[in-house]
Amino acid sequence: MERIFDIEIIAIEFPSLLEWQGGEPDTFVGRHRFELHQATSDQTVFHNSETFSGTMASTILDMSRTALEEEFHTFNQALKKRVEFR
């Protein structure tokens, strides 16, 4: 499912945080966040989260939850593979 929204970067704390949001104000807004936390000297924990708000958020999520979860899983696994390859 293709979704195209204008986005706005709302937080950057280099090198550990990137947060942005996009959607239709009051109707459906997704807020996405990437966070990196150093767990040990050679391990980093990656948090990938998204929250949704707006009058249509629950309806849209009910229709697309499975696809969103698959997209998150695919992205996270691809990132893990790429990072661990280095």
PDB file of C-alpha atoms in Angstrom:
ATOM      1  CA  MET A   1       0.000   0.000   0.000  1.00  0.00           C
ATOM      2  CA  GLU A   2       1.539   3.291  -1.054  1.00  0.00           C
ATOM      3  CA  ARG A   3       1.097   6.230   1.277  1.00  0.00           C
ATOM      4  CA  ILE A   4       2.416   9.650   0.376  1.00  0.00           C
ATOM      5  CA  PHE A   5       2.375  12.506   2.878  1.00  0.00           C
ATOM      6  CA  ASP A   6       4.377  15.662   3.259  1.00  0.00           C
ATOM      7  CA  ILE A   7       6.540  15.296   6.340  1.00  0.00           C
ATOM      8  CA  GLU A   8       8.041  17.656   8.857  1.00  0.00           C
ATOM      9  CA  ILE A   9      11.238  16.896  10.772  1.00  0.00           C
ATOM     10  CA  ILE A  10      10.427  17.655  14.398  1.00  0.00           C
ATOM     11  CA  ALA A  11      13.554  16.465  16.229  1.00  0.00           C
ATOM     12  CA  ILE A  12      17.168  15.730  15.405  1.00  0.00           C
ATOM     13  CA  GLU A  13      19.780  14.973  18.038  1.00  0.00           C
ATOM     14  CA  PHE A  14      22.817  13.813  16.107  1.00  0.00           C
ATOM     15  CA  PRO A  15      23.766  10.976  16.166  1.00  0.00           C
ATOM     16  CA  SER A  16      21.051   9.337  18.278  1.00  0.00           C
ATOM     17  CA  LEU A  17      17.595  10.643  17.308  1.00  0.00           C
ATOM     18  CA  LEU A  18      15.521  11.412  14.237  1.00  0.00           C
ATOM     19  CA  GLU A  19      11.798  12.142  14.527  1.00  0.00           C
ATOM     20  CA  TRP A  20       9.322  13.286  11.905  1.00  0.00           C
ATOM     21  CA  GLN A  21       5.598  13.466  11.343  1.00  0.00           C
ATOM     22  CA  GLY A  22       3.279  13.638   8.389  1.00  0.00           C
ATOM     23  CA  GLY A  23      -0.331  13.251   7.406  1.00  0.00           C
ATOM     24  CA  GLU A  24      -3.490  15.266   7.375  1.00  0.00           C
ATOM     25  CA  PRO A  25      -3.814  17.430  10.520  1.00  0.00           C
ATOM     26  CA  ASP A  26      -6.748  16.432  12.748  1.00  0.00           C
ATOM     27  CA  THR A  27      -7.589  13.487  10.444  1.00  0.00           C
ATOM     28  CA  PHE A  28      -4.549  11.200  10.426  1.00  0.00           C
ATOM     29  CA  VAL A  29      -1.017  12.029  11.543  1.00  0.00           C
ATOM     30  CA  GLY A  30       1.826   9.554  11.916  1.00  0.00           C
ATOM     31  CA  ARG A  31       4.791  10.438  14.109  1.00  0.00           C
ATOM     32  CA  HIS A  32       7.853   8.272  13.442  1.00  0.00           C
ATOM     33  CA  ARG A  33      10.972   8.059  15.585  1.00  0.00           C
ATOM     34  CA  PHE A  34      14.375   6.391  15.247  1.00  0.00           C
ATOM     35  CA  GLU A  35      16.537   6.256  18.377  1.00  0.00           C
ATOM     36  CA  LEU A  36      19.990   4.773  18.900  1.00  0.00           C
ATOM     37  CA  HIS A  37      21.295   3.891  22.370  1.00  0.00           C
ATOM     38  CA  GLN A  38      24.766   2.521  23.026  1.00  0.00           C
ATOM     39  CA  ALA A  39      24.293  -0.632  25.102  1.00  0.00           C
ATOM     40  CA  THR A  40      27.963  -1.621  25.360  1.00  0.00           C
ATOM     41  CA  SER A  41      31.177  -0.470  23.733  1.00  0.00           C
ATOM     42  CA  ASP A  42      30.376  -2.601  20.678  1.00  0.00           C
ATOM     43  CA  GLN A  43      26.558  -2.827  20.729  1.00  0.00           C
ATOM     44  CA  THR A  44      23.894  -0.304  19.819  1.00  0.00           C
ATOM     45  CA  VAL A  45      20.168  -0.706  20.428  1.00  0.00           C
ATOM     46  CA  PHE A  46      17.877   0.657  17.716  1.00  0.00           C
ATOM     47  CA  HIS A  47      14.323   1.741  18.572  1.00  0.00           C
ATOM     48  CA  ASN A  48      11.904   2.263  15.689  1.00  0.00           C
ATOM     49  CA  SER A  49       8.506   3.560  16.772  1.00  0.00           C
ATOM     50  CA  GLU A  50       5.478   5.235  15.300  1.00  0.00           C
ATOM     51  CA  THR A  51       2.382   6.738  16.889  1.00  0.00           C
ATOM     52  CA  PHE A  52      -0.790   7.793  15.152  1.00  0.00           C
ATOM     53  CA  SER A  53      -3.403  10.379  16.001  1.00  0.00           C
ATOM     54  CA  GLY A  54      -6.435  12.020  14.457  1.00  0.00           C
ATOM     55  CA  THR A  55     -10.096  11.257  13.961  1.00  0.00           C
ATOM     56  CA  MET A  56      -9.404   8.537  11.364  1.00  0.00           C
ATOM     57  CA  ALA A  57      -6.360   6.983  13.056  1.00  0.00           C
ATOM     58  CA  SER A  58      -8.097   3.938  14.539  1.00  0.00           C
ATOM     59  CA  THR A  59     -10.022   3.222  11.322  1.00  0.00           C
ATOM     60  CA  ILE A  60      -6.923   3.493   9.132  1.00  0.00           C
ATOM     61  CA  LEU A  61      -4.852   1.406  11.555  1.00  0.00           C
ATOM     62  CA  ASP A  62      -7.516  -1.303  11.664  1.00  0.00           C
ATOM     63  CA  MET A  63      -7.333  -1.523   7.856  1.00  0.00           C
ATOM     64  CA  SER A  64      -3.536  -1.431   7.545  1.00  0.00           C
ATOM     65  CA  ARG A  65      -2.083  -2.822  10.787  1.00  0.00           C
ATOM     66  CA  THR A  66      -0.763  -6.048   9.243  1.00  0.00           C
ATOM     67  CA  ALA A  67       0.927  -4.230   6.345  1.00  0.00           C
ATOM     68  CA  LEU A  68       2.493  -1.683   8.722  1.00  0.00           C
ATOM     69  CA  GLU A  69       3.821  -4.412  11.004  1.00  0.00           C
ATOM     70  CA  GLU A  70       5.301  -6.245   8.003  1.00  0.00           C
ATOM     71  CA  GLU A  71       6.943  -3.027   6.760  1.00  0.00           C
ATOM     72  CA  PHE A  72       8.468  -2.382  10.201  1.00  0.00           C
ATOM     73  CA  HIS A  73       9.769  -5.951  10.423  1.00  0.00           C
ATOM     74  CA  THR A  74      11.221  -5.870   6.886  1.00  0.00           C
ATOM     75  CA  PHE A  75      12.920  -2.515   7.490  1.00  0.00           C
ATOM     76  CA  ASN A  76      14.332  -3.542  10.866  1.00  0.00           C
ATOM     77  CA  GLN A  77      15.696  -6.843   9.525  1.00  0.00           C
ATOM     78  CA  ALA A  78      17.290  -5.151   6.488  1.00  0.00           C
ATOM     79  CA  LEU A  79      18.911  -2.523   8.711  1.00  0.00           C
ATOM     80  CA  LYS A  80      20.183  -5.184  11.123  1.00  0.00           C
ATOM     81  CA  LYS A  81      21.671  -7.197   8.258  1.00  0.00           C
ATOM     82  CA  ARG A  82      23.377  -4.158   6.766  1.00  0.00           C
ATOM     83  CA  VAL A  83      24.796  -2.916  10.074  1.00  0.00           C
ATOM     84  CA  GLU A  84      26.034  -6.329  11.178  1.00  0.00           C
ATOM     85  CA  PHE A  85      27.693  -6.852   7.781  1.00  0.00           C
ATOM     86  CA  ARG A  86      29.956  -3.858   8.430  1.00  0.00           C
TER      87      ARG A  86
END
